[in-house]
Amino acid sequence: MVSKWKKLKLALSMNLCSYLPRTLEEPTLNSGERFSDASLLSPLNWPMTPTTTTPSRSRKLSRSSSKSSKTCSICLTKMKEGCGHAIFTAECSHAFHFHCIASNVKHGNQVCPVCRAKWKEIPILKPSLDLPYSSFVRSNNDEAISLVRRLPPSHRAINQGHPEPAVFDDDERLGEKIGFTGETDALKKENHYPVGMMDMKMYPEVSAVSQSKSCENFDVLVHLKAVTGNQISQYHRAPVDLVTVLDISGSMGGTKLALLKRAMGFVIQNLGSRDRLSVIAFSSTARRLFPLTRMSDAGRQQALQAVNSLVANGGTNIVDGLRKGAKVMENRRERNSVASIILLSDGRDTYTMNHPDDPSYRVMLPQIPVHSFGFGSDHDASVMHSVSEFSGGTFSFIESESVIQDALAQCIGGLLSVAVQELRVEIEGVCPNVRLSSIKAGSYSSLVNGDGNSGFVDVGDLYADEERDFLVSINIPVEEDGHTPLLKLRCVYIDPLTKEITTLESHVLQIRRPENVCEEEVVPIEVDRQRNRFLAAEAMSQARNLAEHGDLEAAVTAIEKFRLALAQTDAAKSCDRFCVALDLELKEMQDRMRSSHVYEASGRAYILSGLSSHSWQRATARGNSMDGSSFFQAYQTPSMAEMLRRSQSMFLVSPSHHRLIQPLLSFASQPKPR
C-alpha cells in the first residue's frame, strides 16, 4: 500500500496530505446528539473530507507532533493525538489543523490568524483533489486521475481563487417548487389555505361624540395582524434568498471572528433546502465566497467550509461589501419569494467618506431590506442605521459579541416565516364630511390624498403573527343623526406561495352621536399605547439630535420630560406592560447619555436601535441586558422566539451570563391589562 501511495504521488507530481480516518479510540456521536458550536464549523463533522497538499519540507507536518493538547485557532477544536488529522506548525510557531489553515490560504490569506505574521512559505490546498484517502490507496494512477476529473462541481471546494465573474448570474437554479407536503397538485388548488391572512381592526379614541360637537385630529387606531392558521414549516412558507455581508477586517480577529463563524454556522444549519445563501466577506475590499446556493446537504457543506476559511485582516470597506451583496441580488437569474441582506460589522468604513444620506450613496443601496448588526463600541451606528432605514431593514446593536448568534437567530426566525408580501392598507372616509388629516406610520411610506377623502400605508412584508399599528387623524363634523360612519379599510397583499393577489375589506367604523355625552369617555388602552409609542419615538429622535450637537444635558432632559408625561397616561397608570417596558428603555437611554464617552461607546447605537425597532414595529437586538422582563421582547413573533430558543439550546453551558434577548412572546401577543 505504501509503495502504491508513493507511485501515486509521483504520478500527480505533488506531495499529498490526506485526512486520515478516525481511530477506534476516538468517541463517536450518537445520531441524536448535537454538535457543539465549535464542531459545527469543523470539517471533522462534515460528511466529506477533502485531501490537501503538504507545504514545503521546511514546515513541520505530522499527524500528531506531541501528546499535549492544543486548540486550533480557526475551528476551535482540540489538536491531539488520535484524532487522525495533520497539524501544520508555521514559522511563527503557531499550530493549526492542516485542512483549516490550507483552506484559509486557498481564500487568499497568507498571514498567521493569531499573530498576523506574514508567512514566507504557506500550505497549499490543491483544489482538484477533493477525495478521501481511501480513494487513492485503492486506485492506480490512471484511475485516481480519472476519478479526479469526474468530480461533480458540487463536490469541489468553493471559490478556489478564480476571478469573480463580471455578472453574478451564476445562482443555483431554484429546482422543483414544493407546496404542501403530501398533497397532489389538484388537492393543493382545491384545499389551498394562504400562508397568511390579514386581521384588521379599528379603534376610535372614544366611542361617542355629542351631536353638536366637531372634532379635529380625532385619532383612529388601525391594527393589522398577519394571522397564520398553521405553524410555519419549511414546506409551508416562502423560500428565502439571503446574502450575508460579513466584516473580516483586522479588528474582527480572535474571539469576534470565531463567534461570527459559529453564528453563521447556525444560520446555515437552519436554512431549508429551498433557501439559497451567498456570503460576501469584506475588509479592504469585498469578495464573494460563493454564489447563491441552495442549502441542500451539499450546499451546507460548501457554505460551512467557505465560512470556516475566513481570516481577519485589512481595513473596513462597508460600501464595497454592500455593493457586491446588492449585485448578487440584482443579477439573479431566478428569484425566491423573499430576499434580504444581512450586514455585520464592528468598525467604521475607512474607504468611503460619503454618508448614506447623500444621493450618491443611496444609488448603491439595494432595493432589498438590509438588516444591519453593529457590535462593540467602534462600529459606525449612524451609517449602519441609515443603510437599514433607507432599504427597509432594521438596525441592531450588539454590545457583547458573545450574543451575535442569538441576534441573528431572531432575525432569520422572522425571515423564514414571511406570511404576507407587498401589503398596502388603504383607508377611506365613508362620510363625505369626514376628512383625513394625517397618518402616523413611523418609517412606512404613507400618503393622504389632497382632498382628504382617503390615504394609504405601504407596509411591505409581514412575518407570521406580526402586528402593525397606525394612527389616523381625522376631522369629524357636527352631526344630527345618531351615528357617524367614519372609515373603512382595504388590504391588498400577495400570497408568497401562490403569488396570488388578495384583497380584503373591513367593516365600516362608526361612532355614536347622542345629543349629550354624560361622562367623559376613557381612551381605549390600545389607542393610548400607540400614542405613547409614537411620542416616545419623537422624544428619542429629539434627544439624539441634541446629543449629536454635544448637548447631552438637554438630551437627558428631553427624555425625562416625556417620561413624566408618560406616567400620567391611562395606559401607564393601568400598568400596561408595553408602557412599563417603554419607560425602562427610556431610562436606559438616559443612563447612556450621562457622558460623551458613554454616549459615543454605546448610547448612540442603543438609541438608534430603539428608533429602528419602534419605527418599523419589528424586533431588534440592543444593549447587553440580562433582565428577562426588559423591553427587548417587543415586536418579537413566535417564530423569532422559537429560533432564539433553538440558538440557546446549542450552548453546552448555561448561557445566563450572555443572553441579550429572551425568547418570550411580544407584548402585543400577551394579555393587555386595563
PDB file of C-alpha atoms in Angstrom, residues 182-347:
ATOM      1  CA  GLY A 182     -48.081  15.037   0.766  1.00  0.00           C
ATOM      2  CA  GLU A 183     -50.625  16.856  -1.415  1.00  0.00           C
ATOM      3  CA  THR A 184     -51.237  16.409  -5.103  1.00  0.00           C
ATOM      4  CA  ASP A 185     -51.415  19.468  -7.342  1.00  0.00           C
ATOM      5  CA  ALA A 186     -55.201  19.142  -7.659  1.00  0.00           C
ATOM      6  CA  LEU A 187     -55.618  18.869  -3.910  1.00  0.00           C
ATOM      7  CA  LYS A 188     -53.390  21.871  -3.344  1.00  0.00           C
ATOM      8  CA  LYS A 189     -55.614  24.029  -5.541  1.00  0.00           C
ATOM      9  CA  GLU A 190     -58.794  22.693  -4.025  1.00  0.00           C
ATOM     10  CA  ASN A 191     -57.741  22.923  -0.369  1.00  0.00           C
ATOM     11  CA  HIS A 192     -55.245  25.749  -0.518  1.00  0.00           C
ATOM     12  CA  TYR A 193     -55.005  27.877   2.567  1.00  0.00           C
ATOM     13  CA  PRO A 194     -52.927  31.037   2.234  1.00  0.00           C
ATOM     14  CA  VAL A 195     -49.780  31.290   4.297  1.00  0.00           C
ATOM     15  CA  GLY A 196     -51.120  34.405   5.965  1.00  0.00           C
ATOM     16  CA  MET A 197     -54.462  36.150   6.264  1.00  0.00           C
ATOM     17  CA  MET A 198     -54.931  39.690   7.499  1.00  0.00           C
ATOM     18  CA  ASP A 199     -56.841  40.501  10.651  1.00  0.00           C
ATOM     19  CA  MET A 200     -57.998  44.151  10.528  1.00  0.00           C
ATOM     20  CA  LYS A 201     -59.392  46.178  13.409  1.00  0.00           C
ATOM     21  CA  MET A 202     -60.087  49.840  14.108  1.00  0.00           C
ATOM     22  CA  TYR A 203     -60.318  51.559  17.490  1.00  0.00           C
ATOM     23  CA  PRO A 204     -61.698  55.135  17.794  1.00  0.00           C
ATOM     24  CA  GLU A 205     -60.256  57.230  20.603  1.00  0.00           C
ATOM     25  CA  VAL A 206     -63.811  57.466  22.024  1.00  0.00           C
ATOM     26  CA  SER A 207     -66.960  55.640  21.013  1.00  0.00           C
ATOM     27  CA  ALA A 208     -69.326  58.627  21.269  1.00  0.00           C
ATOM     28  CA  VAL A 209     -69.227  62.340  20.427  1.00  0.00           C
ATOM     29  CA  SER A 210     -72.140  64.696  21.047  1.00  0.00           C
ATOM     30  CA  GLN A 211     -74.097  65.837  18.006  1.00  0.00           C
ATOM     31  CA  SER A 212     -73.239  69.491  18.438  1.00  0.00           C
ATOM     32  CA  LYS A 213     -69.520  68.927  18.731  1.00  0.00           C
ATOM     33  CA  SER A 214     -66.993  68.794  15.902  1.00  0.00           C
ATOM     34  CA  CYS A 215     -63.580  67.209  16.399  1.00  0.00           C
ATOM     35  CA  GLU A 216     -60.249  67.916  14.780  1.00  0.00           C
ATOM     36  CA  ASN A 217     -57.399  65.423  14.920  1.00  0.00           C
ATOM     37  CA  PHE A 218     -59.656  62.668  16.193  1.00  0.00           C
ATOM     38  CA  ASP A 219     -57.477  59.534  16.409  1.00  0.00           C
ATOM     39  CA  VAL A 220     -58.448  56.166  14.977  1.00  0.00           C
ATOM     40  CA  LEU A 221     -56.097  53.251  15.557  1.00  0.00           C
ATOM     41  CA  VAL A 222     -55.686  50.882  12.602  1.00  0.00           C
ATOM     42  CA  HIS A 223     -54.498  47.471  13.792  1.00  0.00           C
ATOM     43  CA  LEU A 224     -53.241  44.766  11.399  1.00  0.00           C
ATOM     44  CA  LYS A 225     -52.044  41.240  12.090  1.00  0.00           C
ATOM     45  CA  ALA A 226     -50.814  38.503   9.761  1.00  0.00           C
ATOM     46  CA  VAL A 227     -52.777  35.546  11.100  1.00  0.00           C
ATOM     47  CA  THR A 228     -51.462  32.081  10.256  1.00  0.00           C
ATOM     48  CA  GLY A 229     -53.722  29.078  10.568  1.00  0.00           C
ATOM     49  CA  ASN A 230     -50.866  26.593  10.580  1.00  0.00           C
ATOM     50  CA  GLN A 231     -47.403  26.525  12.074  1.00  0.00           C
ATOM     51  CA  ILE A 232     -44.854  27.785   9.586  1.00  0.00           C
ATOM     52  CA  SER A 233     -42.636  24.934   8.373  1.00  0.00           C
ATOM     53  CA  GLN A 234     -40.003  24.540   5.677  1.00  0.00           C
ATOM     54  CA  TYR A 235     -42.577  23.401   3.102  1.00  0.00           C
ATOM     55  CA  HIS A 236     -45.329  25.749   4.209  1.00  0.00           C
ATOM     56  CA  ARG A 237     -43.520  29.053   3.872  1.00  0.00           C
ATOM     57  CA  ALA A 238     -41.907  31.206   1.253  1.00  0.00           C
ATOM     58  CA  PRO A 239     -38.297  30.245   0.405  1.00  0.00           C
ATOM     59  CA  VAL A 240     -35.596  32.855   1.007  1.00  0.00           C
ATOM     60  CA  ASP A 241     -32.685  34.296  -0.937  1.00  0.00           C
ATOM     61  CA  LEU A 242     -30.241  35.521   1.711  1.00  0.00           C
ATOM     62  CA  VAL A 243     -26.931  37.345   1.292  1.00  0.00           C
ATOM     63  CA  THR A 244     -24.774  37.877   4.368  1.00  0.00           C
ATOM     64  CA  VAL A 245     -22.171  40.644   4.175  1.00  0.00           C
ATOM     65  CA  LEU A 246     -19.530  39.932   6.826  1.00  0.00           C
ATOM     66  CA  ASP A 247     -16.824  42.227   8.180  1.00  0.00           C
ATOM     67  CA  ILE A 248     -13.482  40.380   8.370  1.00  0.00           C
ATOM     68  CA  SER A 249     -11.239  43.410   8.877  1.00  0.00           C
ATOM     69  CA  GLY A 250      -8.309  43.244  11.257  1.00  0.00           C
ATOM     70  CA  SER A 251     -10.415  44.321  14.242  1.00  0.00           C
ATOM     71  CA  MET A 252     -12.509  41.164  13.822  1.00  0.00           C
ATOM     72  CA  GLY A 253      -9.628  38.885  14.747  1.00  0.00           C
ATOM     73  CA  GLY A 254      -9.683  36.369  17.580  1.00  0.00           C
ATOM     74  CA  THR A 255     -12.876  35.741  19.521  1.00  0.00           C
ATOM     75  CA  LYS A 256     -15.061  38.003  17.376  1.00  0.00           C
ATOM     76  CA  LEU A 257     -14.385  36.070  14.203  1.00  0.00           C
ATOM     77  CA  ALA A 258     -14.780  32.734  15.966  1.00  0.00           C
ATOM     78  CA  LEU A 259     -18.188  33.774  17.296  1.00  0.00           C
ATOM     79  CA  LEU A 260     -19.184  35.144  13.909  1.00  0.00           C
ATOM     80  CA  LYS A 261     -18.314  31.796  12.313  1.00  0.00           C
ATOM     81  CA  ARG A 262     -20.370  29.987  14.909  1.00  0.00           C
ATOM     82  CA  ALA A 263     -23.328  32.291  14.296  1.00  0.00           C
ATOM     83  CA  MET A 264     -23.075  31.765  10.547  1.00  0.00           C
ATOM     84  CA  GLY A 265     -22.937  28.029  11.154  1.00  0.00           C
ATOM     85  CA  PHE A 266     -26.249  28.322  12.976  1.00  0.00           C
ATOM     86  CA  VAL A 267     -27.775  30.269  10.086  1.00  0.00           C
ATOM     87  CA  ILE A 268     -26.561  27.733   7.536  1.00  0.00           C
ATOM     88  CA  GLN A 269     -27.895  24.776   9.504  1.00  0.00           C
ATOM     89  CA  ASN A 270     -31.342  26.371   9.879  1.00  0.00           C
ATOM     90  CA  LEU A 271     -31.915  27.314   6.259  1.00  0.00           C
ATOM     91  CA  GLY A 272     -34.060  24.886   4.303  1.00  0.00           C
ATOM     92  CA  SER A 273     -33.195  23.051   1.113  1.00  0.00           C
ATOM     93  CA  ARG A 274     -35.234  25.564  -0.929  1.00  0.00           C
ATOM     94  CA  ASP A 275     -33.498  28.570   0.628  1.00  0.00           C
ATOM     95  CA  ARG A 276     -30.413  29.987  -1.072  1.00  0.00           C
ATOM     96  CA  LEU A 277     -27.420  31.655   0.563  1.00  0.00           C
ATOM     97  CA  SER A 278     -24.469  33.684  -0.660  1.00  0.00           C
ATOM     98  CA  VAL A 279     -21.723  35.091   1.567  1.00  0.00           C
ATOM     99  CA  ILE A 280     -19.781  38.299   0.941  1.00  0.00           C
ATOM    100  CA  ALA A 281     -16.687  38.925   3.069  1.00  0.00           C
ATOM    101  CA  PHE A 282     -15.144  42.383   3.155  1.00  0.00           C
ATOM    102  CA  SER A 283     -12.078  44.034   4.637  1.00  0.00           C
ATOM    103  CA  SER A 284     -10.100  46.447   2.453  1.00  0.00           C
ATOM    104  CA  THR A 285     -12.055  45.024  -0.476  1.00  0.00           C
ATOM    105  CA  ALA A 286     -15.027  42.694  -0.762  1.00  0.00           C
ATOM    106  CA  ARG A 287     -15.170  39.242  -2.300  1.00  0.00           C
ATOM    107  CA  ARG A 288     -17.959  36.783  -2.886  1.00  0.00           C
ATOM    108  CA  LEU A 289     -17.194  33.445  -1.244  1.00  0.00           C
ATOM    109  CA  PHE A 290     -19.779  31.572  -3.299  1.00  0.00           C
ATOM    110  CA  PRO A 291     -22.839  32.356  -5.431  1.00  0.00           C
ATOM    111  CA  LEU A 292     -26.433  31.969  -4.294  1.00  0.00           C
ATOM    112  CA  THR A 293     -26.545  28.288  -3.442  1.00  0.00           C
ATOM    113  CA  ARG A 294     -29.388  26.091  -2.253  1.00  0.00           C
ATOM    114  CA  MET A 295     -28.853  24.894   1.289  1.00  0.00           C
ATOM    115  CA  SER A 296     -29.099  21.199   0.474  1.00  0.00           C
ATOM    116  CA  ASP A 297     -26.738  18.859   2.303  1.00  0.00           C
ATOM    117  CA  ALA A 298     -24.027  19.567  -0.277  1.00  0.00           C
ATOM    118  CA  GLY A 299     -24.757  23.291  -0.210  1.00  0.00           C
ATOM    119  CA  ARG A 300     -24.493  23.437   3.567  1.00  0.00           C
ATOM    120  CA  GLN A 301     -21.188  21.593   3.497  1.00  0.00           C
ATOM    121  CA  GLN A 302     -19.779  24.028   0.961  1.00  0.00           C
ATOM    122  CA  ALA A 303     -21.055  27.065   2.833  1.00  0.00           C
ATOM    123  CA  LEU A 304     -19.619  25.848   6.136  1.00  0.00           C
ATOM    124  CA  GLN A 305     -16.258  25.243   4.521  1.00  0.00           C
ATOM    125  CA  ALA A 306     -16.209  28.724   2.991  1.00  0.00           C
ATOM    126  CA  VAL A 307     -17.153  30.433   6.261  1.00  0.00           C
ATOM    127  CA  ASN A 308     -14.624  28.346   8.168  1.00  0.00           C
ATOM    128  CA  SER A 309     -11.862  29.657   5.891  1.00  0.00           C
ATOM    129  CA  LEU A 310     -12.301  33.310   6.859  1.00  0.00           C
ATOM    130  CA  VAL A 311      -9.355  35.137   8.430  1.00  0.00           C
ATOM    131  CA  ALA A 312      -9.440  38.706   9.740  1.00  0.00           C
ATOM    132  CA  ASN A 313      -7.137  41.297   8.189  1.00  0.00           C
ATOM    133  CA  GLY A 314      -7.116  44.666   6.432  1.00  0.00           C
ATOM    134  CA  GLY A 315      -9.342  47.722   6.636  1.00  0.00           C
ATOM    135  CA  THR A 316     -13.112  48.191   6.582  1.00  0.00           C
ATOM    136  CA  ASN A 317     -14.845  48.813   3.253  1.00  0.00           C
ATOM    137  CA  ILE A 318     -18.546  48.515   4.067  1.00  0.00           C
ATOM    138  CA  VAL A 319     -19.630  50.158   0.817  1.00  0.00           C
ATOM    139  CA  ASP A 320     -17.772  47.617  -1.310  1.00  0.00           C
ATOM    140  CA  GLY A 321     -19.335  44.792   0.693  1.00  0.00           C
ATOM    141  CA  LEU A 322     -22.845  46.206   0.268  1.00  0.00           C
ATOM    142  CA  ARG A 323     -22.266  46.908  -3.402  1.00  0.00           C
ATOM    143  CA  LYS A 324     -21.258  43.307  -4.006  1.00  0.00           C
ATOM    144  CA  GLY A 325     -24.157  41.994  -1.938  1.00  0.00           C
ATOM    145  CA  ALA A 326     -26.585  44.126  -3.949  1.00  0.00           C
ATOM    146  CA  LYS A 327     -25.013  42.857  -7.148  1.00  0.00           C
ATOM    147  CA  VAL A 328     -25.681  39.252  -6.138  1.00  0.00           C
ATOM    148  CA  MET A 329     -29.355  40.084  -5.670  1.00  0.00           C
ATOM    149  CA  GLU A 330     -29.706  42.201  -8.799  1.00  0.00           C
ATOM    150  CA  ASN A 331     -28.011  39.707 -11.160  1.00  0.00           C
ATOM    151  CA  ARG A 332     -30.016  36.655 -10.088  1.00  0.00           C
ATOM    152  CA  ARG A 333     -31.408  34.575 -12.938  1.00  0.00           C
ATOM    153  CA  GLU A 334     -34.179  33.249 -10.702  1.00  0.00           C
ATOM    154  CA  ARG A 335     -35.689  34.739  -7.569  1.00  0.00           C
ATOM    155  CA  ASN A 336     -37.126  33.262  -4.425  1.00  0.00           C
ATOM    156  CA  SER A 337     -40.179  34.992  -2.983  1.00  0.00           C
ATOM    157  CA  VAL A 338     -38.333  36.508  -0.025  1.00  0.00           C
ATOM    158  CA  ALA A 339     -34.978  38.276  -0.309  1.00  0.00           C
ATOM    159  CA  SER A 340     -32.852  40.013   2.301  1.00  0.00           C
ATOM    160  CA  ILE A 341     -29.311  41.133   3.039  1.00  0.00           C
ATOM    161  CA  ILE A 342     -27.707  40.858   6.471  1.00  0.00           C
ATOM    162  CA  LEU A 343     -24.771  43.182   7.231  1.00  0.00           C
ATOM    163  CA  LEU A 344     -22.478  42.599  10.216  1.00  0.00           C
ATOM    164  CA  SER A 345     -19.633  44.945  11.156  1.00  0.00           C
ATOM    165  CA  ASP A 346     -17.699  46.120  14.188  1.00  0.00           C
ATOM    166  CA  GLY A 347     -15.925  49.096  12.617  1.00  0.00           C
TER     167      GLY A 347
END
